Coordinates of C-alpha atoms and ligand atoms in Angstrom, one line a residue:
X1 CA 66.8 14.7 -49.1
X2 CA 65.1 17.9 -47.7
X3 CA 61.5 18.3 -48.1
X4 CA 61.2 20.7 -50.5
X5 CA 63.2 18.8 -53.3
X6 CA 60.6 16.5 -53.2
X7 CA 58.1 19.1 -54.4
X8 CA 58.2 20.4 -57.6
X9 CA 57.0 23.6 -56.7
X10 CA 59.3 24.1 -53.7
X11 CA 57.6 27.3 -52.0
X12 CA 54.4 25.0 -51.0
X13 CA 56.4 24.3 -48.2
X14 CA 56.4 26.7 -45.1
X15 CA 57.9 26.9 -41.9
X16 CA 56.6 30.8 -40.9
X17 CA 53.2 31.2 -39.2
X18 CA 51.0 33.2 -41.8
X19 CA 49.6 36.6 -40.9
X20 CA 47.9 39.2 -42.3
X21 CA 49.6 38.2 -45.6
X22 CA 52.7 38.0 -44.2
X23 CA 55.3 34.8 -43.3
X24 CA 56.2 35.2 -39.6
X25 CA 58.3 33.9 -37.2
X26 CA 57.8 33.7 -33.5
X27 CA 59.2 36.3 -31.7
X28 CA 60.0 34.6 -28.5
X29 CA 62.5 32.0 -30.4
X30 CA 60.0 28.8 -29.6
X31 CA 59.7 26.3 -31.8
X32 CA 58.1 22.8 -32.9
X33 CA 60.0 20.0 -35.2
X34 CA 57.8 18.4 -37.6
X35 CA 58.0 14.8 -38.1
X36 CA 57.2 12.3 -40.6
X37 CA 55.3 9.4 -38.9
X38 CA 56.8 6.5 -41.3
X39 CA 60.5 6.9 -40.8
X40 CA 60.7 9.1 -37.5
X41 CA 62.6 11.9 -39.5
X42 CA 61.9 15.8 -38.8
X43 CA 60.3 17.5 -42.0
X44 CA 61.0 20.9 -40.3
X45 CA 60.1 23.0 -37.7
X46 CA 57.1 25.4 -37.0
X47 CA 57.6 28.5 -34.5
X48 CA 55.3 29.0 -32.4
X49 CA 54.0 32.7 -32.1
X50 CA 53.6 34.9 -28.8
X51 CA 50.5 35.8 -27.6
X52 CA 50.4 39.2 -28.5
X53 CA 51.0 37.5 -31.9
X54 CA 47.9 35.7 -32.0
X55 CA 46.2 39.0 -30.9
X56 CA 48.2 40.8 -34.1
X57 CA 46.2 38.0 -36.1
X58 CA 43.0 38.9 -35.0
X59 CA 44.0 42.7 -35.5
X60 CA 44.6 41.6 -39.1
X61 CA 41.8 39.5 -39.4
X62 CA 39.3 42.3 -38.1
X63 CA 41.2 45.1 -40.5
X64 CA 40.3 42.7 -43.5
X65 CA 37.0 42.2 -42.4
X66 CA 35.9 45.6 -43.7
X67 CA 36.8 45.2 -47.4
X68 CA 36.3 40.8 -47.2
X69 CA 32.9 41.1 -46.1
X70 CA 31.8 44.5 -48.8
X71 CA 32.8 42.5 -51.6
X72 CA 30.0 41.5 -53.8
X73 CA 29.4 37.6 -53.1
X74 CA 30.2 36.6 -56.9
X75 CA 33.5 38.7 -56.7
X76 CA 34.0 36.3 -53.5
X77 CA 33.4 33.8 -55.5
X78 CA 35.7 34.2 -58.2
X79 CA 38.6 34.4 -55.4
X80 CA 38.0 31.1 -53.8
X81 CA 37.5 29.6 -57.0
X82 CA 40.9 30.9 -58.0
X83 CA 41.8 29.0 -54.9
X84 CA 40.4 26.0 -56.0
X85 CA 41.8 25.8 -59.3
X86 CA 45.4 26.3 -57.7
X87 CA 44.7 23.1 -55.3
X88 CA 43.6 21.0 -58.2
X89 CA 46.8 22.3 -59.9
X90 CA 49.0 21.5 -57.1
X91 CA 47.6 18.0 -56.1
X92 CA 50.7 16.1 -56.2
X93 CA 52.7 18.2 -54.4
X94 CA 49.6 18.8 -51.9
X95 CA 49.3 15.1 -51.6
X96 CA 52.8 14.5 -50.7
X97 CA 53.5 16.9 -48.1
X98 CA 50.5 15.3 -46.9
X99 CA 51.5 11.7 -46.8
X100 CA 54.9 13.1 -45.4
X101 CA 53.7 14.8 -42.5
X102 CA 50.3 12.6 -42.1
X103 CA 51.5 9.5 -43.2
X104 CA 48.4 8.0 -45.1
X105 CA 49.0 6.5 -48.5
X106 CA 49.7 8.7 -51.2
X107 CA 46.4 7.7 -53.2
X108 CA 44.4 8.5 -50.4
X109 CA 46.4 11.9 -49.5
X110 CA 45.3 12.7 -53.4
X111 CA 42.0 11.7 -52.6
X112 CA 41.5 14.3 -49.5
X113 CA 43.3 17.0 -52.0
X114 CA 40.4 16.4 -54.2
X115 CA 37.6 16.1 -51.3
X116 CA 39.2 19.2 -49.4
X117 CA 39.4 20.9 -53.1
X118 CA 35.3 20.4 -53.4
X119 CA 34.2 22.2 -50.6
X120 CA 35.9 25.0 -52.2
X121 CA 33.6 25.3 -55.0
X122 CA 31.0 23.8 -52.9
X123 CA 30.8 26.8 -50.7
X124 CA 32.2 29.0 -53.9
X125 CA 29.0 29.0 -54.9
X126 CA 26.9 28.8 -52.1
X127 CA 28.2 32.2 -51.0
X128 CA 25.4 33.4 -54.0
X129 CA 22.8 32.3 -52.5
X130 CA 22.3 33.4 -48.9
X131 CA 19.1 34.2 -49.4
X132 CA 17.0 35.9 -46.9
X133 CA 13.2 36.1 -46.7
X134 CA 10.3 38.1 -46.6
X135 CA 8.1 37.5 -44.0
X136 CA 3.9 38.3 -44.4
X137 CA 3.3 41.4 -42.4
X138 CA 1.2 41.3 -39.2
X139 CA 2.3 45.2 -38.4
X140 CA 0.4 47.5 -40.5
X141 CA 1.9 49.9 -43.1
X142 CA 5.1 47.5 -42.8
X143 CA 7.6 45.3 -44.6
X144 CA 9.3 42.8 -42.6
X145 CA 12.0 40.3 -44.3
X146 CA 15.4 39.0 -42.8
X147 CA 18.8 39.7 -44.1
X148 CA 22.0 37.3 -43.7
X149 CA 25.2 39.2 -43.0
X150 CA 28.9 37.5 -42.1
X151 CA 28.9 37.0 -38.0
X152 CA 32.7 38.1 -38.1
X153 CA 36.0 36.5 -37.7
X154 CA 36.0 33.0 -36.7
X155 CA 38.6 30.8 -35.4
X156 CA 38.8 27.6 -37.1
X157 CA 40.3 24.8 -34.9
X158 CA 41.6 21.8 -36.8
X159 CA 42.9 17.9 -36.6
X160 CA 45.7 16.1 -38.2
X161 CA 44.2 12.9 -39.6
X162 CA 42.5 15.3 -42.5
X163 CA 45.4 18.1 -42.7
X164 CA 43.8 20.0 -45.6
X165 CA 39.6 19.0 -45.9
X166 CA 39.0 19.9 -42.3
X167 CA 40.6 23.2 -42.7
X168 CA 38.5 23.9 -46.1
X169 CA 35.3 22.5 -45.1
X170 CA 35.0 25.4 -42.3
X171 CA 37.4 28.4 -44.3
X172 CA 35.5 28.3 -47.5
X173 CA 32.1 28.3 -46.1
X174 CA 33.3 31.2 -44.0
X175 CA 34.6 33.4 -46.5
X176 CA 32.5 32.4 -48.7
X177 CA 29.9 34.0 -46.1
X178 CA 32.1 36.9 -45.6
X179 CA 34.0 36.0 -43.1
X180 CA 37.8 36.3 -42.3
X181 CA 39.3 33.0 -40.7
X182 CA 42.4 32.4 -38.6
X183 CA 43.0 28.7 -38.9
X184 CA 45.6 27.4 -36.0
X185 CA 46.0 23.5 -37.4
X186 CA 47.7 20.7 -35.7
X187 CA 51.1 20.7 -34.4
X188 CA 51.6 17.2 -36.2
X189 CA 50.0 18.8 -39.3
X190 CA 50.9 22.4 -40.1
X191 CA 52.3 22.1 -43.1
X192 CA 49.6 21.3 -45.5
X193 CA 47.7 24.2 -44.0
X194 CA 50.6 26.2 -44.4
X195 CA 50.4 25.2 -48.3
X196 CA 47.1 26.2 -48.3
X197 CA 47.8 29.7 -47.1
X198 CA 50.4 29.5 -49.9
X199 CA 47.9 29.1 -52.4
X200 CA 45.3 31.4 -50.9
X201 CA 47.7 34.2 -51.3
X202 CA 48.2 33.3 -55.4
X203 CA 44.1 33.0 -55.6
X204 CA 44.5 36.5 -54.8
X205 CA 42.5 36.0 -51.2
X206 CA 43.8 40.0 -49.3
X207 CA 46.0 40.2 -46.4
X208 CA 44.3 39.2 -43.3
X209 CA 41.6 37.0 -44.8
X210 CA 43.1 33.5 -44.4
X211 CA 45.7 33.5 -41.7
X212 CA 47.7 30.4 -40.0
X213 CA 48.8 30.8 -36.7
X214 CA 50.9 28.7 -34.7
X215 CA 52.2 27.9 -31.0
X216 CA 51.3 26.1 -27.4
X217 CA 47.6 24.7 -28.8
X218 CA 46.2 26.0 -25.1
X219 CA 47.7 29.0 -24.7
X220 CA 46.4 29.8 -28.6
X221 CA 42.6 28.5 -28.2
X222 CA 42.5 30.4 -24.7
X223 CA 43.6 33.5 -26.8
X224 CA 40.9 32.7 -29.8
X225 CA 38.4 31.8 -27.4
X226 CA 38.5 34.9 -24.9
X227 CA 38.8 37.4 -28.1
X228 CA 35.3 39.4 -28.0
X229 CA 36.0 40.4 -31.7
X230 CA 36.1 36.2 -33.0
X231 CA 32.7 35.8 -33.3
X232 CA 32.8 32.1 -34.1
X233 CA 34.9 29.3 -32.8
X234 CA 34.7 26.1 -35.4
X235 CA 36.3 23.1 -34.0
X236 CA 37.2 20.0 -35.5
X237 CA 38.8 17.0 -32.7
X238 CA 38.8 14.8 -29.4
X239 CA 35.5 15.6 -27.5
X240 CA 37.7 16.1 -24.3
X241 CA 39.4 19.3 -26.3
X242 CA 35.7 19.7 -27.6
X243 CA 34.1 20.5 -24.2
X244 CA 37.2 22.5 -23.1
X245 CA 36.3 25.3 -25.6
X246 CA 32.6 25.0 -25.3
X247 CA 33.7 25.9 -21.6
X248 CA 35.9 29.0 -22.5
X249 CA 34.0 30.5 -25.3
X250 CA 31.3 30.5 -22.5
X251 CA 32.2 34.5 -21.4
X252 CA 32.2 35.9 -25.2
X253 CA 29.2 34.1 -25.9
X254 CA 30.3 32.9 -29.3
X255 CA 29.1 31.2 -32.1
X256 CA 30.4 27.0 -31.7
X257 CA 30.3 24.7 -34.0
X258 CA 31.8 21.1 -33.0
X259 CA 32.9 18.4 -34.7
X260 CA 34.2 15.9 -32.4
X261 CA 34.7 11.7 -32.2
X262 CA 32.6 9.1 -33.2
X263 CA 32.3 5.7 -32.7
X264 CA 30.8 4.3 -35.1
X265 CA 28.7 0.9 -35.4
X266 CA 28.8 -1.2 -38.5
X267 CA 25.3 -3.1 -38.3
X268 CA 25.4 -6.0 -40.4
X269 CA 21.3 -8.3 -40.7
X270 CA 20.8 -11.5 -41.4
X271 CA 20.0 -11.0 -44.7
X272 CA 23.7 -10.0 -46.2
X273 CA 26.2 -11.8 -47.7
X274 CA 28.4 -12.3 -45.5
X275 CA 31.3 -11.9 -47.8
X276 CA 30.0 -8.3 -49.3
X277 CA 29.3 -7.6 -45.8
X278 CA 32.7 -8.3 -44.3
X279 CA 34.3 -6.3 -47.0
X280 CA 32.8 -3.2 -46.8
X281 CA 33.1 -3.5 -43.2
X282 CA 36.9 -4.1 -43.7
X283 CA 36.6 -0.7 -45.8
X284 CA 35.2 1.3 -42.7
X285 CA 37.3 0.0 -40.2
X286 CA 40.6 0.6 -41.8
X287 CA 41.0 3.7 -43.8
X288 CA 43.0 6.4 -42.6
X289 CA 44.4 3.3 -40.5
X290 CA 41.4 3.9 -38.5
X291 CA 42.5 7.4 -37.7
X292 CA 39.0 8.8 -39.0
X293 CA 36.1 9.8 -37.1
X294 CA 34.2 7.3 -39.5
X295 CA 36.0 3.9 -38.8
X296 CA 33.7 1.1 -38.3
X297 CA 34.6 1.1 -34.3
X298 CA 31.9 -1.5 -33.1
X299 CA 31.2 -4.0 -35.7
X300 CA 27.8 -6.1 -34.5
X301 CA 26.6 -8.6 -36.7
X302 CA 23.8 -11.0 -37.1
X303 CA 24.4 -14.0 -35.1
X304 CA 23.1 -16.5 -37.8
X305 CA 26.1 -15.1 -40.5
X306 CA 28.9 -14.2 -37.6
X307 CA 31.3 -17.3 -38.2
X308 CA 31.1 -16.6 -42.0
X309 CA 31.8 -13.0 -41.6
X310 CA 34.6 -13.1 -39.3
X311 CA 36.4 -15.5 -41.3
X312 CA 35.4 -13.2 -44.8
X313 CA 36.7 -10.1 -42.7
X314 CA 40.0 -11.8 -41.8
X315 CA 41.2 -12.8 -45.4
X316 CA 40.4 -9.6 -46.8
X317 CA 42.1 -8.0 -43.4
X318 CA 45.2 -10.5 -44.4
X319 CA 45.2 -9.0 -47.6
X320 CA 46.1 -5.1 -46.1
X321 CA 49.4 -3.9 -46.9
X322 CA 50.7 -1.7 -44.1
X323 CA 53.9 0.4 -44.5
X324 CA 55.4 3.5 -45.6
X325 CA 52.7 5.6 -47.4
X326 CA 55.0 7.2 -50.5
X327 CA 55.6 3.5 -51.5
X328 CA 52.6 1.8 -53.9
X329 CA 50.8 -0.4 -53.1
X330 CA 50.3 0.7 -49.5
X331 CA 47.2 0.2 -47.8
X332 CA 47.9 1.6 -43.9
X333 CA 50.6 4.2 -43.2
X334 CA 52.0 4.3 -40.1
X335 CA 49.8 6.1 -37.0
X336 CA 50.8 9.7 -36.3
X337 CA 52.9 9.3 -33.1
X338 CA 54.5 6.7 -30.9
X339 CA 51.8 7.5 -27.7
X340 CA 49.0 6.5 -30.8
X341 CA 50.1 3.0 -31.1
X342 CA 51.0 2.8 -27.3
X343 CA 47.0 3.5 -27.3
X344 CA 46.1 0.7 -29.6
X345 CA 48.2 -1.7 -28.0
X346 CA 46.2 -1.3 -24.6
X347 CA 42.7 -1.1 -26.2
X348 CA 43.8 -4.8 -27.3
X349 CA 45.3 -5.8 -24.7
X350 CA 42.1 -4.5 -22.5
X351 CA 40.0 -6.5 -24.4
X352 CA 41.8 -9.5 -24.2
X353 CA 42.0 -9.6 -20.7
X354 CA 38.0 -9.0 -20.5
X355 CA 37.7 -12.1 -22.9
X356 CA 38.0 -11.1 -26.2
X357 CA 39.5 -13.4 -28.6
X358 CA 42.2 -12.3 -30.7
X359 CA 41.6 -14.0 -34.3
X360 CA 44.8 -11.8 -35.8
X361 CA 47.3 -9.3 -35.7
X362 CA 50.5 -10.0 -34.8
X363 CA 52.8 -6.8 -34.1
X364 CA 56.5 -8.3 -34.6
X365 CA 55.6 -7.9 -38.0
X366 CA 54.9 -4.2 -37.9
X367 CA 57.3 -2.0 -40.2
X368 CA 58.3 0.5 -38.2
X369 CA 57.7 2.1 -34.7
X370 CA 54.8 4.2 -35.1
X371 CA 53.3 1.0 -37.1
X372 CA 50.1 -0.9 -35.7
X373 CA 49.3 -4.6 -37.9
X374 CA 45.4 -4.3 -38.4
X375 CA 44.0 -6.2 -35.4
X376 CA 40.7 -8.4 -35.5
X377 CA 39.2 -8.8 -32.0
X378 CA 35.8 -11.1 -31.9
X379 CA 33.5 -11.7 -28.3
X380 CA 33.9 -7.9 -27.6
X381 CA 31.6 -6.8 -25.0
X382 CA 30.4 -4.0 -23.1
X383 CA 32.5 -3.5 -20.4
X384 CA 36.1 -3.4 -22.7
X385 CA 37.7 0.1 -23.5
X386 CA 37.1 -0.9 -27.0
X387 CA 33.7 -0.5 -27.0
X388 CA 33.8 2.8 -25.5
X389 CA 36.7 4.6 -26.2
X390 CA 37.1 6.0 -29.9
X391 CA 40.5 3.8 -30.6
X392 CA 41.8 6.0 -33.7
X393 CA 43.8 2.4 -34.3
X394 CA 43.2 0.1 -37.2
X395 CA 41.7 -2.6 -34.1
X396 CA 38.7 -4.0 -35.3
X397 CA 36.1 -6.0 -32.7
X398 CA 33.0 -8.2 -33.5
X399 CA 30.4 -9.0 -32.0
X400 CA 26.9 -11.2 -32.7
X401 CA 23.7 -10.2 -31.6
X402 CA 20.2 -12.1 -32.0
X403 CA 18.3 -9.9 -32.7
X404 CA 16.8 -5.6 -34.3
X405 CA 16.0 -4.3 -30.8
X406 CA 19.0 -5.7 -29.5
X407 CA 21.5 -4.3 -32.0
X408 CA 19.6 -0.9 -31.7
X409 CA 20.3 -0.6 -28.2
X410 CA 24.2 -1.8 -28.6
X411 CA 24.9 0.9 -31.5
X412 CA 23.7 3.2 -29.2
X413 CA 25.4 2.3 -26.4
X414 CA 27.9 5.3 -26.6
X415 CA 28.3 8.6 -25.4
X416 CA 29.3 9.5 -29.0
X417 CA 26.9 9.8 -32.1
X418 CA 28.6 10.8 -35.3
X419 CA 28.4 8.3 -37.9
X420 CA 26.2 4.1 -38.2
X421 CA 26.2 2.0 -40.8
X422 CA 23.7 -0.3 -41.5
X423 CA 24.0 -3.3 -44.2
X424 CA 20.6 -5.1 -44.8
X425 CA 18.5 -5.2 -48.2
X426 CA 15.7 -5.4 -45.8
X427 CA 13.7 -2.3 -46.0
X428 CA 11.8 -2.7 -42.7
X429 CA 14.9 -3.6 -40.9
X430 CA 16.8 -0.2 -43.0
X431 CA 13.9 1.7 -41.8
X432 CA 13.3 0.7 -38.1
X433 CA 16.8 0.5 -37.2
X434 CA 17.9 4.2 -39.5
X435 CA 15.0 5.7 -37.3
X436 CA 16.1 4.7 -34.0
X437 CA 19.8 4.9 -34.2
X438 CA 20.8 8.0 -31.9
X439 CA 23.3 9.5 -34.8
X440 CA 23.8 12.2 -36.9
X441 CA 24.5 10.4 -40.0
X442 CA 23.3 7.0 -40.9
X443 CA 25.0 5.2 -44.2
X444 CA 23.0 2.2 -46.0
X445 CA 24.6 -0.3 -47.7
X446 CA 27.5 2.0 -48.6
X447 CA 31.1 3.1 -47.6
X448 CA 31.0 6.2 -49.0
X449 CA 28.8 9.4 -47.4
X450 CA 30.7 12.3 -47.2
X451 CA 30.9 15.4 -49.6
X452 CA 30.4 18.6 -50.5
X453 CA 26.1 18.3 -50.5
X454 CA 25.7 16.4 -47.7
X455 CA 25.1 17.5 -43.8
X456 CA 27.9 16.3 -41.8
X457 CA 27.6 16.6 -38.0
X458 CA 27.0 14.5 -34.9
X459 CA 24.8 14.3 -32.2
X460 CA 25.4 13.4 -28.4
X461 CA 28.9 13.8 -27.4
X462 CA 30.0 14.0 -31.3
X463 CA 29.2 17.5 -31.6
X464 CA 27.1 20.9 -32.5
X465 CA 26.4 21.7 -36.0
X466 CA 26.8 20.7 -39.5
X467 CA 29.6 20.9 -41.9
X468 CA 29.0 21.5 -45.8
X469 CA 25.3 20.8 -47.5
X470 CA 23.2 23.9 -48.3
X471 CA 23.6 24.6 -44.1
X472 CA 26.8 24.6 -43.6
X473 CA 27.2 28.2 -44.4
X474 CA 25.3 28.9 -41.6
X475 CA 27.2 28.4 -38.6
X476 CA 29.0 31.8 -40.5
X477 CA 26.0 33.8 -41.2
X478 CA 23.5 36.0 -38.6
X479 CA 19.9 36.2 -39.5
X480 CA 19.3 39.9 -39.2
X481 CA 15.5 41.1 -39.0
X482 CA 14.2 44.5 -40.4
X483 CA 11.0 45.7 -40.1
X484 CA 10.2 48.8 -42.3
X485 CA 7.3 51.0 -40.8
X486 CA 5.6 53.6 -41.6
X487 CA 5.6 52.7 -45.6
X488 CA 1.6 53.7 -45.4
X489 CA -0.7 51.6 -47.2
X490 CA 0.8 48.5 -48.8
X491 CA -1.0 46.4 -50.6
X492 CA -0.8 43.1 -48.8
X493 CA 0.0 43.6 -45.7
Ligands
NAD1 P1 42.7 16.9 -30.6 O1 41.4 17.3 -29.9 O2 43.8 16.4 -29.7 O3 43.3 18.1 -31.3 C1 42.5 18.9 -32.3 C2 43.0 20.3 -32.3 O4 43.0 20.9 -31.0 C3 44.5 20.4 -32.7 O5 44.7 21.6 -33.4 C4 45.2 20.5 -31.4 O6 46.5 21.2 -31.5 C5 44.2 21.3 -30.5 N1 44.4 21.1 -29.1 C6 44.9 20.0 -28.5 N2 44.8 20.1 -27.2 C7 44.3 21.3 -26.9 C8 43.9 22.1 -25.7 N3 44.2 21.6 -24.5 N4 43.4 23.3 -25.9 C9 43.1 23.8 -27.1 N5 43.4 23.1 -28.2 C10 44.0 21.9 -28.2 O7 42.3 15.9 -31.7 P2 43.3 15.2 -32.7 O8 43.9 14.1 -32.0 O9 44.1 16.1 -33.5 O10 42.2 14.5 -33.8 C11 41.5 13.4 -33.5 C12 40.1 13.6 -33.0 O11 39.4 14.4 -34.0 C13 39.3 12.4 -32.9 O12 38.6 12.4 -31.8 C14 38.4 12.4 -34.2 O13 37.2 11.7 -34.0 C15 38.1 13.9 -34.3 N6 37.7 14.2 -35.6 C16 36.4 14.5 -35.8 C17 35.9 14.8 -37.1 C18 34.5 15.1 -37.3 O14 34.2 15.7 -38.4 N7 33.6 14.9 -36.4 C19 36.8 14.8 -38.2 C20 38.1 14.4 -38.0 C21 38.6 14.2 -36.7

């Protein structure tokens, strides 16, 4: 069964680049397969566009620029939220070509359809109110106030374990800002974006506004990034790729935003139910099958409640159903790619051989090839890979600590801080420990802390800049300054 017969609106799935309103090919006759994770079957193929290509996109992009960015920001507005009411209306179809390609569970691929969808209207409407100021007068005879205009086109730079909301959560607060975007997405992932350009197109978004290229991901971000006229690289992956564009967009001293890992600490005091606790902990760690810049990657808990925990976390973990994400009832997909659970596999394996203890997870019983069985490490120290390296695995390690300052300088034991949790009804504890954690977002008592309002962004090696909230916008907008002289006498100034 082909891929489109599974969609009931077939033409959501692509296999051209997009550009400049147009489906393209390559021209030099390369191409990419496209596979799904779960059974190992190609989905299609993606060709992968020649450089001067990439620069026809930015021709397009800068052409479109003109008439994108004149537009009144309501009439912007009405556009994108055209676009949004075409991904609401597409969900199911959106969320399968999702889990195909991806391989998360359906419900959860409907899920991002819906959390990609809201930064659509988010930004939608906070394209009205890019307010600039005016700004008391120390020159006399003057009037001096600051205007926000688009900075340009900007290159938006995407991963595949969020296919759709990390492309959204940078393209609609750049057009919404005035901006025209050229999105290059994941090899793994293209196709979701490729919907999305779809659907862009119906909202009535012109030519050249949204475009999707494709190809080699170096030899397309050295392109992007050496481009004087993309004014603003967004990026969304590995720190390692991170740094490598910080480094080229050096010479066009662009605008950078970067979102990049996390490793996250799941802080549990002495004050919790254990059970609750180990629960919510079980939540963090595994969804997205711990493909997510969010999972719970160092779990550190109270020594007085440890034994309790780990055995809560176990039976809940026992209770995960892992296997092919179109079936119900599913609550791991498979990981994207063989070299993924080849990853996983040492990570465990590293820790073992440091001391770790494994209290379960038992591979022979894995599904499929590109399947990992959630793993529960305890004793996990300092010195394993574990506790360093971001695993993007659903390998969960424990450890006890005795007592705040101690867990305070574990969690931020990390080159990485994106995202802590911290469960305690103990506002002191909340309070000392939320202050000192060295991270860009901190989450009490709660799962849950993305969306549309909030400012999502790291510190350390996680990243520059912050993603949606009433800042987001930003990274897309240039403060411009005007001073008017000579007005003769104003009152005021
Ligand atoms: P990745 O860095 O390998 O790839 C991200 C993008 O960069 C892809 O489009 C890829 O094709 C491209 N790319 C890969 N190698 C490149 C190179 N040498 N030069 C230029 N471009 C290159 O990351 P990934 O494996 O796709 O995604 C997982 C990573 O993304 C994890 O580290 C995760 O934490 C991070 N992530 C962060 C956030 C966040 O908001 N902070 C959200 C989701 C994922």
């Amino acid at each position: 069964m082909t891929l489109s017969s599974k969609l009931s609106d077939p033409r959501l799935f692509r296999q051209y680049a997009y550009v400049d309103g147009k489906w393209t090919h390559g021209e030099g006759g390369r191409e990419e397969a496209v596979f799904d994770p779960a059974t190992g079957e190609a989905l299609g193929h993606i060709p992968w566009l020649e450089a001067h290509q990439i620069t026809a996109a930015v021709d397009a992009a800068e052409t479109a620029f003109v008439h994108w960015r004149a537009l009144r920001a309501d009439e912007r507005c009405e556009r994108l939220l055209a676009w949004y009411d075409l991904l609401q209306a597409h969900r199911e179809d959106l969320a399968t070509l999702m889990t195909l390609e991806q391989g998360k569970p359906l419900p959860d691929a409907r899920g991002e359809v819906e959390y990609g969808a809201s930064f659509v209207r988010w930004f939608a409407e906070e394209g009205k109110r890019t307010f600039g100021e005016t700004i008391p007068s120390h020159i006399p005879n003057a009037a001096l106030g600051t205007i926000k205009e688009p900075v340009g086109i900007a290159a938006l730079i995407t991963p595949w374990n969020f296919p759709l909301a990390m492309i959204t959560r940078k393209a609609a607060a750049a057009m919404a800002a005035g901006c025209t975007v050229i999105v290059k997405p994941a090899g793994e992932t293209p196709f979701s974006a490729l919907a999305l350009a779809e659907l862009a197109e119906r909202a009535g978004i012109p030519a050249g506004v949204f475009n999707v290229v494709l190809g080699e991901p170096a030899e397309v971000s050295k392109i992007l990034c050496a481009e004087d006229r993309v004014k603003a690289l967004s990026f969304t992956g590995s720190t390692r790729v991170g740094r490598l564009l910080l480094e080229q967009c050096a010479n066009t001293v662009k605008r950078v935003s970067l979102e990049l890992g996390g490793n996250a600490p799941f802080i549990v005091g002495p004050d919790m139910d254990p059970r609750e606790a180990a629960f919510a902990a079980v939540a963090a760690k595994f969804q997205t099958a711990g493909q997510d810049c969010l999972a719970a990657d160092r779990i550190l808990v109270h020594e007085s409640i440890h034994d309790e925990f780990v055995e809560h976390f176990a039976e809940r973990m026992a209770a995960l159903t892992v296997g092919n994400g179109l079936e119900s009832e599913i609550d791991l997909g498979p990981l994207i790619h063989r070299q993924a659970v080849e990853k996983a596999a040492a990570i465990v394996d590293d820790a073992i051989s440091k001391g770790a203890t494994l209290v379960a997870g038992d591979q022979s019983q894995a599904p499929g090839e590109n399947f990992f069985m959630p793993v529960l490490l305890t004793d996990v120290t300092h010195d394993m890979k574990i506790w360093h390296e971001e695993s993007f695995a659903p390998v969960a390690g424990i450890t006890a600590y005795a007592d705040d300052d101690q867990v305070i300088e574990m969690a931020n034991d990390t080159e990485y801080g994106l995202a802590a949790y911290i469960y305690t009804h103990d506002i002191r504890r909340i309070w000392k420990i939320m202050r000192a954690l060295e991270f860009g977002m901190v989450s009490v008592n709660s799962v849950k802390m993305t969306g549309p309002p909030v400012p999502f962004g790291g510190v350390k090696h996680s990243g520059l800049g912050r993603e949606g909230g009433v800042t987001g916008i930003d990274e897309y907008l240039e403060t411009k300054y005007y001073c008017l002289g000579a007005l003769g006498s104003v009152s005021g100034s």
